[in-house]
PDB file of C-alpha atoms in Angstrom:
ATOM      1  CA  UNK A   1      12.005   0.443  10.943  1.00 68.00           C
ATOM      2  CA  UNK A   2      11.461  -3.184  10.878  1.00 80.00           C
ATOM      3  CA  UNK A   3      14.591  -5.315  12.233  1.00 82.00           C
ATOM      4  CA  UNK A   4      15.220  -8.834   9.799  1.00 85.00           C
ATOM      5  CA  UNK A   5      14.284 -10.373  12.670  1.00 88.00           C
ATOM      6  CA  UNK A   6      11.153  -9.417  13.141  1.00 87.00           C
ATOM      7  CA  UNK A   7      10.183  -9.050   9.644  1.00 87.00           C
ATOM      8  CA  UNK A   8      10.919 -13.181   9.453  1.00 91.00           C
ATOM      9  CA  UNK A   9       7.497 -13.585  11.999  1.00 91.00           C
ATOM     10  CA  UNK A  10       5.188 -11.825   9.930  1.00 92.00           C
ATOM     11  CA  UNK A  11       3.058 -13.164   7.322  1.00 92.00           C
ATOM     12  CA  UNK A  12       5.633 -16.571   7.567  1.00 90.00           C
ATOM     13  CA  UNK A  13       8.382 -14.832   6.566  1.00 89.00           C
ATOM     14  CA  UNK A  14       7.199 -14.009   3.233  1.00 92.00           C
ATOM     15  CA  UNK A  15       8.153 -10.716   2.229  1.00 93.00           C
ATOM     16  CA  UNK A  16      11.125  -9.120   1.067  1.00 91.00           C
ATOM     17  CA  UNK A  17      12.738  -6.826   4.076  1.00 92.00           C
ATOM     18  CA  UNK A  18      13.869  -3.027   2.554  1.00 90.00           C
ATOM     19  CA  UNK A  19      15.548  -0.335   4.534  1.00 86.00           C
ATOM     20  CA  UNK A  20      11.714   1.378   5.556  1.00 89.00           C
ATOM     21  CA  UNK A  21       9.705  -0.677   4.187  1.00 93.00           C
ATOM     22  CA  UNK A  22       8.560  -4.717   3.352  1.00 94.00           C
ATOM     23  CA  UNK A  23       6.749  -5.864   0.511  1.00 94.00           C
ATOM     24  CA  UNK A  24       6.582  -9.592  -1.556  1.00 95.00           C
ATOM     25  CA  UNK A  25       3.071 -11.756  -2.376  1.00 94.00           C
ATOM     26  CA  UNK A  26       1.219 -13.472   0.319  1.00 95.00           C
ATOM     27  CA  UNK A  27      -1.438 -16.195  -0.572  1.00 96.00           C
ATOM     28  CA  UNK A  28      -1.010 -15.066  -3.839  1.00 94.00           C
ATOM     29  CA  UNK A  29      -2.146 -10.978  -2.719  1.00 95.00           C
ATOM     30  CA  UNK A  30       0.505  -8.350  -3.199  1.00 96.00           C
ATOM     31  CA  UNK A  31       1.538  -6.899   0.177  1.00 96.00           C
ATOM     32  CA  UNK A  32       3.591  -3.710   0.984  1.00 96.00           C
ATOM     33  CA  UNK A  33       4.372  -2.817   4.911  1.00 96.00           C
ATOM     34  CA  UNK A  34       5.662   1.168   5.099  1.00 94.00           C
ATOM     35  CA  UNK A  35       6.862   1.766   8.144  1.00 93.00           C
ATOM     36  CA  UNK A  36       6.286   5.099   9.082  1.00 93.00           C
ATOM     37  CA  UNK A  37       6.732   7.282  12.131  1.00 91.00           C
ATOM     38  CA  UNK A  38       4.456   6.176  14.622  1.00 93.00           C
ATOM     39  CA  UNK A  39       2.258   3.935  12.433  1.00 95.00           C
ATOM     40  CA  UNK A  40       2.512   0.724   9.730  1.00 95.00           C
ATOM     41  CA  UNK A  41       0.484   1.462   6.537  1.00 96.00           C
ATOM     42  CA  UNK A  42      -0.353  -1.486   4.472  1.00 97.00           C
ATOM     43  CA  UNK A  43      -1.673  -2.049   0.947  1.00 96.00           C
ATOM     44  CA  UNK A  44      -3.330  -5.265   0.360  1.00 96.00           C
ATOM     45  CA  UNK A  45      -4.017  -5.820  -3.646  1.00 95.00           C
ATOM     46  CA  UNK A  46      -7.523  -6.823  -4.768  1.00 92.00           C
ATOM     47  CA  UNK A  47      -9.719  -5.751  -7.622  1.00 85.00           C
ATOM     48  CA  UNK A  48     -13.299  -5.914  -6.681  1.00 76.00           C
ATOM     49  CA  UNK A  49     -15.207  -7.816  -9.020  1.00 71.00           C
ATOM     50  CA  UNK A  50     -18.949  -6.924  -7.959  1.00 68.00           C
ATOM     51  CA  UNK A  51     -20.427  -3.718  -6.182  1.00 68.00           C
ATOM     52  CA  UNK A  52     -21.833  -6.311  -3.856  1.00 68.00           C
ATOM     53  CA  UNK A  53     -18.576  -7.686  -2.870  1.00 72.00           C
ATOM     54  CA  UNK A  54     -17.319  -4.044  -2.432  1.00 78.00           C
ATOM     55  CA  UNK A  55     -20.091  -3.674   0.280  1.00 83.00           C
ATOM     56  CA  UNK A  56     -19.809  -6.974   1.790  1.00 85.00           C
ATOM     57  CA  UNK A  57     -15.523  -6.650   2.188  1.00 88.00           C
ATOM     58  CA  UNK A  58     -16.339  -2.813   3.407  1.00 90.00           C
ATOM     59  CA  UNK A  59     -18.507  -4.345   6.156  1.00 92.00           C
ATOM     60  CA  UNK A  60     -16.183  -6.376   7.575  1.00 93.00           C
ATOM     61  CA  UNK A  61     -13.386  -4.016   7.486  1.00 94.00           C
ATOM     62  CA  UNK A  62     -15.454  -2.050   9.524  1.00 95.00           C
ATOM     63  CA  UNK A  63     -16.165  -4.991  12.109  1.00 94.00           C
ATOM     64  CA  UNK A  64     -12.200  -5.953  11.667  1.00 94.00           C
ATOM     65  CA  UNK A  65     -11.313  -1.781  12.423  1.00 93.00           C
ATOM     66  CA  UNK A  66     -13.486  -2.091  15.893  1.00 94.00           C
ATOM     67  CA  UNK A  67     -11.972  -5.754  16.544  1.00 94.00           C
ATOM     68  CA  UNK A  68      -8.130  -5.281  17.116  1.00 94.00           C
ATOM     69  CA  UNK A  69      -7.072  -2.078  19.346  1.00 92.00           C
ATOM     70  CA  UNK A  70      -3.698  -1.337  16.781  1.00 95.00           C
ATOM     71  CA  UNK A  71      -5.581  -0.787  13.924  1.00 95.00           C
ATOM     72  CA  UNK A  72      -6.660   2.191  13.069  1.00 94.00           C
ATOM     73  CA  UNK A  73      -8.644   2.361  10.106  1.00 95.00           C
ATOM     74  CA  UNK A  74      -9.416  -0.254   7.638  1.00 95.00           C
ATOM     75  CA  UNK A  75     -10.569   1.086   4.209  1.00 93.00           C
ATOM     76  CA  UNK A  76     -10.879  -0.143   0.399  1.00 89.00           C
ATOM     77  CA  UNK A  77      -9.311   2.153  -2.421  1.00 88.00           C
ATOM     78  CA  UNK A  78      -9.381   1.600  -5.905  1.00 81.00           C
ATOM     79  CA  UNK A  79      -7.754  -1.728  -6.147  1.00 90.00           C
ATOM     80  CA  UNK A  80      -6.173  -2.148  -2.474  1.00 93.00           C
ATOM     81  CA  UNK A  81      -6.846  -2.505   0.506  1.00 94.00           C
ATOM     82  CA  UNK A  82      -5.245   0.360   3.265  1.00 95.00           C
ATOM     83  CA  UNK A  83      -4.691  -0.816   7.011  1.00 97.00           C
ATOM     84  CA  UNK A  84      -2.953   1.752   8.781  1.00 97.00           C
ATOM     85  CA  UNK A  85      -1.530   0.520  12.440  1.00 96.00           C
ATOM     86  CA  UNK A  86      -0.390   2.265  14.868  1.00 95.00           C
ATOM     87  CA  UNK A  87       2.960   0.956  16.314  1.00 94.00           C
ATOM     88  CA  UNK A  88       3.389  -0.821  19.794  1.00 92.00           C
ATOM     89  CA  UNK A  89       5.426   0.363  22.095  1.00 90.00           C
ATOM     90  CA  UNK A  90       6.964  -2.908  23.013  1.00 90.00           C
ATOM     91  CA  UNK A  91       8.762  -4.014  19.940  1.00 88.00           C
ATOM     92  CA  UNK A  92       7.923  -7.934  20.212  1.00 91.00           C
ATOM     93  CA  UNK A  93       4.433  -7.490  19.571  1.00 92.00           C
ATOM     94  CA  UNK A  94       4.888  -6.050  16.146  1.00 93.00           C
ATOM     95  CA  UNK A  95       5.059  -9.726  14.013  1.00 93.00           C
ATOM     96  CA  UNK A  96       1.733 -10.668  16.057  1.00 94.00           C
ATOM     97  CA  UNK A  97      -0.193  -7.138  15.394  1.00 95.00           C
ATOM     98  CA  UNK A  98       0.604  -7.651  11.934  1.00 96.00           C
ATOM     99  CA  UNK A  99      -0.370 -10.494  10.686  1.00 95.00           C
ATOM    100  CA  UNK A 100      -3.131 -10.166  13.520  1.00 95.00           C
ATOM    101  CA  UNK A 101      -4.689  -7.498  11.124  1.00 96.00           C
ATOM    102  CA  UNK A 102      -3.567  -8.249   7.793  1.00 96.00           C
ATOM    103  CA  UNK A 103      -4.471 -12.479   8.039  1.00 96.00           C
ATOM    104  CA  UNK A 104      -8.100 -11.801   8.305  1.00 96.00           C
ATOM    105  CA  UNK A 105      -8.341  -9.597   5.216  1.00 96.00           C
ATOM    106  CA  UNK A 106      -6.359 -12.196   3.366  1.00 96.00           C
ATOM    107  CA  UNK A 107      -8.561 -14.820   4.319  1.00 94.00           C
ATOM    108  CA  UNK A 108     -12.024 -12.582   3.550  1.00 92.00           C
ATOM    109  CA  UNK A 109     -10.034 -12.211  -0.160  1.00 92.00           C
ATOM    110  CA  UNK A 110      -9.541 -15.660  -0.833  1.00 92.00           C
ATOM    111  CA  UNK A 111     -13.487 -16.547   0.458  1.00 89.00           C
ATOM    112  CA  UNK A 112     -14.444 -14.343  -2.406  1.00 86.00           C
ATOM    113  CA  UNK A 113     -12.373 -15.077  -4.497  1.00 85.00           C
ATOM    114  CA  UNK A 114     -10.705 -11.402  -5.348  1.00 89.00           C
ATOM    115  CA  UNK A 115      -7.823 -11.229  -7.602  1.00 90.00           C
ATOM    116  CA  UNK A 116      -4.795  -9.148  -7.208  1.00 93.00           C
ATOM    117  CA  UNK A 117      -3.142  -6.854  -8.945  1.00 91.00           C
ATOM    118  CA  UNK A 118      -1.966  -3.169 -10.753  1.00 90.00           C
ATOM    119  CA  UNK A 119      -2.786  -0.708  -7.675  1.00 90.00           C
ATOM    120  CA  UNK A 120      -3.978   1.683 -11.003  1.00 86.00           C
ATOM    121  CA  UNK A 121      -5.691  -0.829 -13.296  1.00 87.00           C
ATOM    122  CA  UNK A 122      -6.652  -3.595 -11.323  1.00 87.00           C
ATOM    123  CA  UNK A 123      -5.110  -5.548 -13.971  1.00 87.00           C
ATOM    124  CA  UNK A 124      -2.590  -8.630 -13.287  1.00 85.00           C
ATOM    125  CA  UNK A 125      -1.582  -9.201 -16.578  1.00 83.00           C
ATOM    126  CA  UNK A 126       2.162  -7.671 -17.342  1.00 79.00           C
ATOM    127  CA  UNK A 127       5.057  -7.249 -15.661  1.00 87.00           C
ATOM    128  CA  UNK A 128       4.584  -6.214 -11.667  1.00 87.00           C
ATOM    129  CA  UNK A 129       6.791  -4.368  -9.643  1.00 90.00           C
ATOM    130  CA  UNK A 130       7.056  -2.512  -6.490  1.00 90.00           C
ATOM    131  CA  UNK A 131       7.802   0.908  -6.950  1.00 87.00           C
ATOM    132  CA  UNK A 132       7.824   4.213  -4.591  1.00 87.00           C
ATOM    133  CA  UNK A 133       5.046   6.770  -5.367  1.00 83.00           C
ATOM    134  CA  UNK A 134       4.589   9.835  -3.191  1.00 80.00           C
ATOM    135  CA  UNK A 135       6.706   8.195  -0.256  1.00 85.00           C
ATOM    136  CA  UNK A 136       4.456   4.830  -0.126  1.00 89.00           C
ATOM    137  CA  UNK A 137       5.317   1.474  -1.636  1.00 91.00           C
ATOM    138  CA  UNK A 138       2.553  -0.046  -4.510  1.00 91.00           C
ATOM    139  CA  UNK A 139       3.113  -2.875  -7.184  1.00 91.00           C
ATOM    140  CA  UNK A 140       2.310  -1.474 -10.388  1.00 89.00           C
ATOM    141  CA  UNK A 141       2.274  -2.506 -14.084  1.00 89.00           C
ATOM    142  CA  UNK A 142       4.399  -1.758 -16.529  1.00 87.00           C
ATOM    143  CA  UNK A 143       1.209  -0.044 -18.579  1.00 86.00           C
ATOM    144  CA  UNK A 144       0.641   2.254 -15.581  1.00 85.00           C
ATOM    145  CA  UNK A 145       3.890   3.134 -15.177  1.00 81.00           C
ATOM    146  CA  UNK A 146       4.474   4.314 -18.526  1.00 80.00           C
ATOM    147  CA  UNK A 147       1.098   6.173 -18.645  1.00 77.00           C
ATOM    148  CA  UNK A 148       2.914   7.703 -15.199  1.00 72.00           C
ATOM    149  CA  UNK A 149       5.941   8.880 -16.234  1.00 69.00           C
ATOM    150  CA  UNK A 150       4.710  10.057 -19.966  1.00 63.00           C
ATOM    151  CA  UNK A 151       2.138  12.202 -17.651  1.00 64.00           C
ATOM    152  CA  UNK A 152       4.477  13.206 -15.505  1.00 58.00           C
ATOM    153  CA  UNK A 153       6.926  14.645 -18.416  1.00 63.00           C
ATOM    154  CA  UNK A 154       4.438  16.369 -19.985  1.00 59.00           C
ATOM    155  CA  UNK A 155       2.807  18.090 -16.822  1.00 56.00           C
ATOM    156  CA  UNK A 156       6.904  18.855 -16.677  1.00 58.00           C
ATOM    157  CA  UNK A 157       7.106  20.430 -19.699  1.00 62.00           C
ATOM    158  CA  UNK A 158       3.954  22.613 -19.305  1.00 57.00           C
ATOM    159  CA  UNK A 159       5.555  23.583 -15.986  1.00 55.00           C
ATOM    160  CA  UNK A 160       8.428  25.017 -17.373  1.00 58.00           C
ATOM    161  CA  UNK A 161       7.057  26.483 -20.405  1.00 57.00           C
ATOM    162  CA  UNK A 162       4.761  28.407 -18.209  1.00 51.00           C
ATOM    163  CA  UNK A 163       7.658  29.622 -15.414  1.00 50.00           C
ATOM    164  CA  UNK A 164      10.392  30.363 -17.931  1.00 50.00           C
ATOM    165  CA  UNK A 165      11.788  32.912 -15.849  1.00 47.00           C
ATOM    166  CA  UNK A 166      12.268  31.435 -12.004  1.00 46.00           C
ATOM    167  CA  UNK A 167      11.110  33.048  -9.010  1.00 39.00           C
ATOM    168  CA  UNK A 168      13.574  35.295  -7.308  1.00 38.00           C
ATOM    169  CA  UNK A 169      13.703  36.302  -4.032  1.00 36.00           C
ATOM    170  CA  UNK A 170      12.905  39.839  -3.157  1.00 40.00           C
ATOM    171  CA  UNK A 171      15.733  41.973  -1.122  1.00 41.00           C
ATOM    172  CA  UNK A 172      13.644  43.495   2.141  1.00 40.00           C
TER     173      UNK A 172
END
């Protein structure tokens, strides 16, 4: 858990504290901060335009990964960005190792010029939100979202149609 007080020194101040998690727009990327047992896990939104950008941003996540001793890996997925850092033990030094590994990545996305957006469609279009999926934090568009849950009912329906009868537990 992140206290208020140290969720005002990272990244300015700019994102919106939750009970587990943070998440709000930096620079103009959408960030999300879960806080998770012993490590931070961060999604950074960016649609890559060009193959060669891919390869040029994977590069220097690679050189940012071996640069800072918190962070773990560094990796590009779909349309994010995952940083996954392992928590100090000294509590002050969490605003700092923050914005120590996410500033860089911000900066490398605005020198290219990346756009942010829909964790699922890249798109930055409609409506955005932050939503809970699987126990992390994403922004997602209101297309996606729909496409989600009409998926999800109908993978529900199928489930019960096939299991009308429930499982029992056998007596020994």
């Amino acid at each position: 858990m992140i206290s208020k007080k140290i969720s005002r020194q990272i990244l300015d101040g700019t994102l919106v504290k939750r009970k587990n998690y943070l998440f709000g727009s930096y620079k103009g990327y959408y960030i999300t901060i879960d806080c998770k047992p012993h490590v931070y896990i961060v999604y950074i939104h960016a649609t890559f335009d060009t193959f060669s950008g891919q390869i040029q941003l994977r590069s220097f996540l690679k050189d940012h990964e071996k640069k800072l001793q918190y962070l773990s890996r560094a990796e590009d997925i779909g349309h994010a960005i995952k940083l996954r850092i392992v928590k100090p033990k000294c509590k002050k030094l969490i605003p700092s190792i923050l914005t120590d590994a996410i500033e860089p990545v911000i900066e490398q996305l605005l020198e290219n010029e990346y756009d942010t957006g829909c964790i699922g469609c890249g798109d930055n279009d409609g409506k955005m939100d932050c939503y809970e999926i699987c126990g992390f934090h994403y922004y997602v568009c209101e297309r996606c979202i729909c496409r989600s849950q009409y998926e999800l009912s109908y993978i529900s329906k199928m489930f019960k149609k096939s299991y009308r009868h429930p499982v029992k537990k056998m007596k020994p």
